[in-house]
Structure formats: C-alpha cells, structure tokens
mmCIF file of C-alpha atoms in Angstrom:
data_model
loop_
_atom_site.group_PDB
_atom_site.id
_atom_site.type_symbol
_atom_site.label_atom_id
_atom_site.label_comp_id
_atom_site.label_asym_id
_atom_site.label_seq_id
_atom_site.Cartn_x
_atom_site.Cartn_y
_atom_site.Cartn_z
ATOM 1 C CA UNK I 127 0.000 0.000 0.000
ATOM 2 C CA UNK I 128 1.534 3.480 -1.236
ATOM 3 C CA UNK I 129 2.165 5.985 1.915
ATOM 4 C CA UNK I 130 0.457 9.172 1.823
ATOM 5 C CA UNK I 131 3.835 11.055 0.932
ATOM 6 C CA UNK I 132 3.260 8.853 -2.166
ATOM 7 C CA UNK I 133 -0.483 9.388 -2.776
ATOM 8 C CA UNK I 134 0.030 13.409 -2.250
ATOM 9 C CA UNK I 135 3.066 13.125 -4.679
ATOM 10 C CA UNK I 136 1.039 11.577 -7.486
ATOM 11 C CA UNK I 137 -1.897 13.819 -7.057
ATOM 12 C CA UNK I 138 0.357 17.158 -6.959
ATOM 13 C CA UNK I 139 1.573 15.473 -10.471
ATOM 14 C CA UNK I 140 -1.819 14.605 -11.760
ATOM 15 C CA UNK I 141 -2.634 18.168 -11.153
ATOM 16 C CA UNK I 142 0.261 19.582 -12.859
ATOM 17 C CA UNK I 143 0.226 17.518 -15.870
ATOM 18 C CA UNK I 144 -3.594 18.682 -16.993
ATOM 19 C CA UNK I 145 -2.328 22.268 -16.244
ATOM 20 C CA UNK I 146 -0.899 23.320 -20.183
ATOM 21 C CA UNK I 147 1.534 26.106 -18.713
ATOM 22 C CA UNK I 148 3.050 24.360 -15.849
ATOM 23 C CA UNK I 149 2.259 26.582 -13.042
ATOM 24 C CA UNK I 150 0.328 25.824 -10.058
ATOM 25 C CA UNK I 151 -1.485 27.098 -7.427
ATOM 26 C CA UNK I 152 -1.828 25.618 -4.061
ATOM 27 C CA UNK I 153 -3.621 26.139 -1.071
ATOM 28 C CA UNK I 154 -1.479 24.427 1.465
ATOM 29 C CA UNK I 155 -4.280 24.190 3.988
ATOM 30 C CA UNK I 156 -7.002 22.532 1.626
ATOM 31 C CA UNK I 157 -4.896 20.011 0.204
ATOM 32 C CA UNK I 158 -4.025 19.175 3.609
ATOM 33 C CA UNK I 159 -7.952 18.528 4.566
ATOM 34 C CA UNK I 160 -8.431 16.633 1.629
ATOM 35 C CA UNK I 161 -5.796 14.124 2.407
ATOM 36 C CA UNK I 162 -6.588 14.283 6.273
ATOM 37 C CA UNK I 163 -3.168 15.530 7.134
ATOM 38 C CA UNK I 164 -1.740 17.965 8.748
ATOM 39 C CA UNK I 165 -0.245 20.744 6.523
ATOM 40 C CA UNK I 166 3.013 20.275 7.550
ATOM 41 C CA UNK I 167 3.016 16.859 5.592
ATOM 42 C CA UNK I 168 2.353 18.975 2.309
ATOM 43 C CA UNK I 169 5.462 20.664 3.129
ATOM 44 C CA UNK I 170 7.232 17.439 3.681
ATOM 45 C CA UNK I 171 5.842 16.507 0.221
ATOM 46 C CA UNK I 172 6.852 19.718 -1.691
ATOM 47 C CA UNK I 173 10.481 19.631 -0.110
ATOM 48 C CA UNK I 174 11.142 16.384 -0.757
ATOM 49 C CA UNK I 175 9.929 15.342 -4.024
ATOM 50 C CA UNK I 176 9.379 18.482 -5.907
ATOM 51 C CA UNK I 177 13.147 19.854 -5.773
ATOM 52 C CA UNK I 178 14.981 21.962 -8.134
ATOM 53 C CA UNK I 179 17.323 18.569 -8.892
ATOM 54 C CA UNK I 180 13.898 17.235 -10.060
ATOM 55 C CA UNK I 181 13.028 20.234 -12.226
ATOM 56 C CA UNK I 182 10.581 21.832 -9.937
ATOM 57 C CA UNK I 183 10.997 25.623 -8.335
ATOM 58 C CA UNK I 184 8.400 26.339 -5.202
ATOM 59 C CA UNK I 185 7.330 29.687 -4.509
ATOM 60 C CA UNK I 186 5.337 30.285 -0.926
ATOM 61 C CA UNK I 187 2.813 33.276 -1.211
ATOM 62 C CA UNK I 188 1.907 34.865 2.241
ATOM 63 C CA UNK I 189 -1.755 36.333 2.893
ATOM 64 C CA UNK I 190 -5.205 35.785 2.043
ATOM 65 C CA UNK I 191 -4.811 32.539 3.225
ATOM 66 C CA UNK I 192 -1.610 31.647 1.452
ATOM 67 C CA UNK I 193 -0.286 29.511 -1.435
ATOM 68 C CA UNK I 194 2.579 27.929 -2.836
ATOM 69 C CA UNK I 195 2.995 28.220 -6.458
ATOM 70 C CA UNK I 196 4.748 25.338 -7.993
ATOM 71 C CA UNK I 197 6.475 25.482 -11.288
ATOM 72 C CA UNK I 198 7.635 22.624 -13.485
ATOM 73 C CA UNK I 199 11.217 23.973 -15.011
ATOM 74 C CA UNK I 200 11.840 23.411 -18.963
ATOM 75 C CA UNK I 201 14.993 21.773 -19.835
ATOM 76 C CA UNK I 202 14.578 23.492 -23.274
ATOM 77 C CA UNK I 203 17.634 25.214 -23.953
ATOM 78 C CA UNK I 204 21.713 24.507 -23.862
ATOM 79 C CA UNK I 205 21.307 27.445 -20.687
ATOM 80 C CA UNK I 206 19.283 25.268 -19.092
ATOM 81 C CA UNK I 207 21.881 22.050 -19.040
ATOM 82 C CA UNK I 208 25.057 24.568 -18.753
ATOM 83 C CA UNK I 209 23.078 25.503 -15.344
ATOM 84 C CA UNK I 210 22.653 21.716 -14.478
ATOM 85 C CA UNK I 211 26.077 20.852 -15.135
ATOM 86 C CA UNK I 212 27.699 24.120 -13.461
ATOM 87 C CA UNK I 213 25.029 24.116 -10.317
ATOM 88 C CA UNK I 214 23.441 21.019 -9.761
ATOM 89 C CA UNK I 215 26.164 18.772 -10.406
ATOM 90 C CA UNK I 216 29.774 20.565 -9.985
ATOM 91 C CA UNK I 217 32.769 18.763 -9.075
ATOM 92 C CA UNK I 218 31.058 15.688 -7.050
ATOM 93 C CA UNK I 219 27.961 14.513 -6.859
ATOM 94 C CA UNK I 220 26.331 11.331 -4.892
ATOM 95 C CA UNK I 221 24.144 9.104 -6.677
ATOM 96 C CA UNK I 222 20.953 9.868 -5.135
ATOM 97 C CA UNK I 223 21.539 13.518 -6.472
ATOM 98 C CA UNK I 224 22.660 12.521 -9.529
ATOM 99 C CA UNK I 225 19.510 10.599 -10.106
ATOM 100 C CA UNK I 226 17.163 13.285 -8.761
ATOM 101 C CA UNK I 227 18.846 15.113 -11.352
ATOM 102 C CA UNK I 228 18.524 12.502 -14.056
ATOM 103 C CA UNK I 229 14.645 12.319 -13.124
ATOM 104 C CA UNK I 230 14.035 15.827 -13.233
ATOM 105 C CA UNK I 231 15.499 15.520 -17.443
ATOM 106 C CA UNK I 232 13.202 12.597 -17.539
ATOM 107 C CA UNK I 233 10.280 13.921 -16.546
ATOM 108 C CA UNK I 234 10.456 17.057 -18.410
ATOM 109 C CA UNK I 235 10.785 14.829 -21.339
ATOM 110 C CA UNK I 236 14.301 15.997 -22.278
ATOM 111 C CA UNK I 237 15.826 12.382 -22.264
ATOM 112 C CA UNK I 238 13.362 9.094 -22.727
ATOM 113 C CA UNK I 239 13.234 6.900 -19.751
ATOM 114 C CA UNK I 240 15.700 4.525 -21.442
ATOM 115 C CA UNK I 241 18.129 7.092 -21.798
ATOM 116 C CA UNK I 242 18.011 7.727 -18.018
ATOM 117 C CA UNK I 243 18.196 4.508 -16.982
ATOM 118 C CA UNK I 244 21.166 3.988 -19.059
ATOM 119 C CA UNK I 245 22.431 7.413 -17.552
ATOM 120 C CA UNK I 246 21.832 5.909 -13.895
ATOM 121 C CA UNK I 247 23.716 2.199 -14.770
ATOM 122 C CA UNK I 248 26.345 4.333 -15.433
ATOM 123 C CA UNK I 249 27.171 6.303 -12.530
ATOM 124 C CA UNK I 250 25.266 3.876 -10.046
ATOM 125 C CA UNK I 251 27.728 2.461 -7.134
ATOM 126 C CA UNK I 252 27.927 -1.033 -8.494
ATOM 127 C CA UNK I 253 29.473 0.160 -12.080
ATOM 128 C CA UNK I 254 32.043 2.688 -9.562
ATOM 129 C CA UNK I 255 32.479 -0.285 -6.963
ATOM 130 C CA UNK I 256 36.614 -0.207 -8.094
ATOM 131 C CA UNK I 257 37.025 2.872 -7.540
ATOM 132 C CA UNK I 258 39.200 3.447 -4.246
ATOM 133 C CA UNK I 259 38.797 7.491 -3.951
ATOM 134 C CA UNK I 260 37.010 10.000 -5.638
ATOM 135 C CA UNK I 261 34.206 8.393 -6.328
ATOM 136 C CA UNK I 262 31.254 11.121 -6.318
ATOM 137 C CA UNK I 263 34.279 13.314 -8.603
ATOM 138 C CA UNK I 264 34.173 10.389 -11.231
ATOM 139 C CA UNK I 265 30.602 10.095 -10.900
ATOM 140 C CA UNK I 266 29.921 14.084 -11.438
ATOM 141 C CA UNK I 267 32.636 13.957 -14.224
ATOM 142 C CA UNK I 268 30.741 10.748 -16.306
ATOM 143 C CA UNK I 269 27.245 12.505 -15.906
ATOM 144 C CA UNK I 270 28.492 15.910 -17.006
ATOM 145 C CA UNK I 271 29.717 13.999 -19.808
ATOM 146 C CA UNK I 272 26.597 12.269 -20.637
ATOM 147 C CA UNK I 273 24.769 15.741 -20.300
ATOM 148 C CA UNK I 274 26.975 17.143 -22.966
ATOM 149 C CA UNK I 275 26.290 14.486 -25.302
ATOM 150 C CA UNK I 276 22.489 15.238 -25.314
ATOM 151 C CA UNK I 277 23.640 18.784 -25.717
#
C-alpha cells in the first residue's frame, strides 16, 4: 500500500500535468484537509519530491490565506543544461543527487526513460564499486559527460 507522501506526490503530479503552462497554485491548507493531514506533511511533500534537482521551483505566497505556487522547469535550452552541469552537479555529486537530477530531465521529457536509466547504470555504485577514492568526482565527471552528449 503506497504511503500518503506517495499518494500526495502523485496527485500534486496529476494536477500539474492537466495544467498546459506548468504553473500551479496551491492552497497548502485545503490540500491538507483533503488528504486528512496535517499541513506540515504537504510541506514534507513539496520539499522532498518536488526539488529543483527534479526540475521543480516552489514559490510560498503569504496572505489571504496563502499559497505555494509550484512550477515545473523546462529543460529546453543549452542554458538550461550549462546551469545543471555548473550548479546542480559541480565537481562531485552522490548518486541519489545525480539521479534526482537525471529524473528531473526525464520527466520534463528531455531524455526518454531509457536514456536515463542507461544514464543511472552508469554512474550507479555497483558500475564505480573499483574505484578506491574519488568516487562522487568520477561520478559528477561521467554525468556531465553524458549531459553534454544530449547537448
């Protein structure tokens, strides 16, 4: 049985996907007493799963009873990756961040899901496993490589 984190995630996605110009509005507070949670969990929801390493930016609106505005960023451009591969990723990364990063491509459509996969066999710990020091460098290094490529 999905958790609620899950359930909220989905639904947050649901929502986004039928809105064309990937913005939306939320009202913290209602979601929150539609999934008979406290509001905090939303929070926990739209920190967690909806980062900028996932291709999302939040923006909290105070007043009037408040909303967050969440935003769905557009890998459209070479700008775009330059900032990925100069921001996001930098000299190391870890895996997990790597593959938040990898997601965020994939669900923006940029790559196809078989290119990511590919992209996280690559840089996963297994593959890396002989490698004594410098591992997250090597990692950050093959993905920024990778990245170019689709450039």
């Amino acid at each position: 049985m999905p958790r609620l984190s899950d359930i909220i995630e989905e639904f947050i996605k649901q929502m986004l996907q039928e809105n064309d110009d990937r913005e939306l509005q939320i009202r913290r507070n209602q979601l929150a007493n539609q999934f008979s949670c406290a509001p905090s969990q939303i929070n926990y929801v739209l920190t967690t799963r909806f980062t900028k390493d996932k291709g999302y930016y939040i923006e909290s609106k105070r007043g009037g009873g408040g909303c967050i505005i969440l935003r769905r960023i557009e890998f459209s451009d070479n700008n775009d990756l330059s900032e990925i591969l100069r921001d996001k990723i930098g000299n190391t990364i870890t895996y997990n961040s790597a593959s938040n990063i990898i997601n965020g491509l994939i669900e923006s459509e940029f790559i196809t899901e078989r290119e990511g996969n590919l992209m996280k066999v690559a840089i996963n710990d297994r593959v890396l496993n002989n490698v004594i020091s410098d591992k997250n460098k090597i990692r950050a290094d093959i993905l920024k490589s990778m990245i170019m490529i689709i450039l």
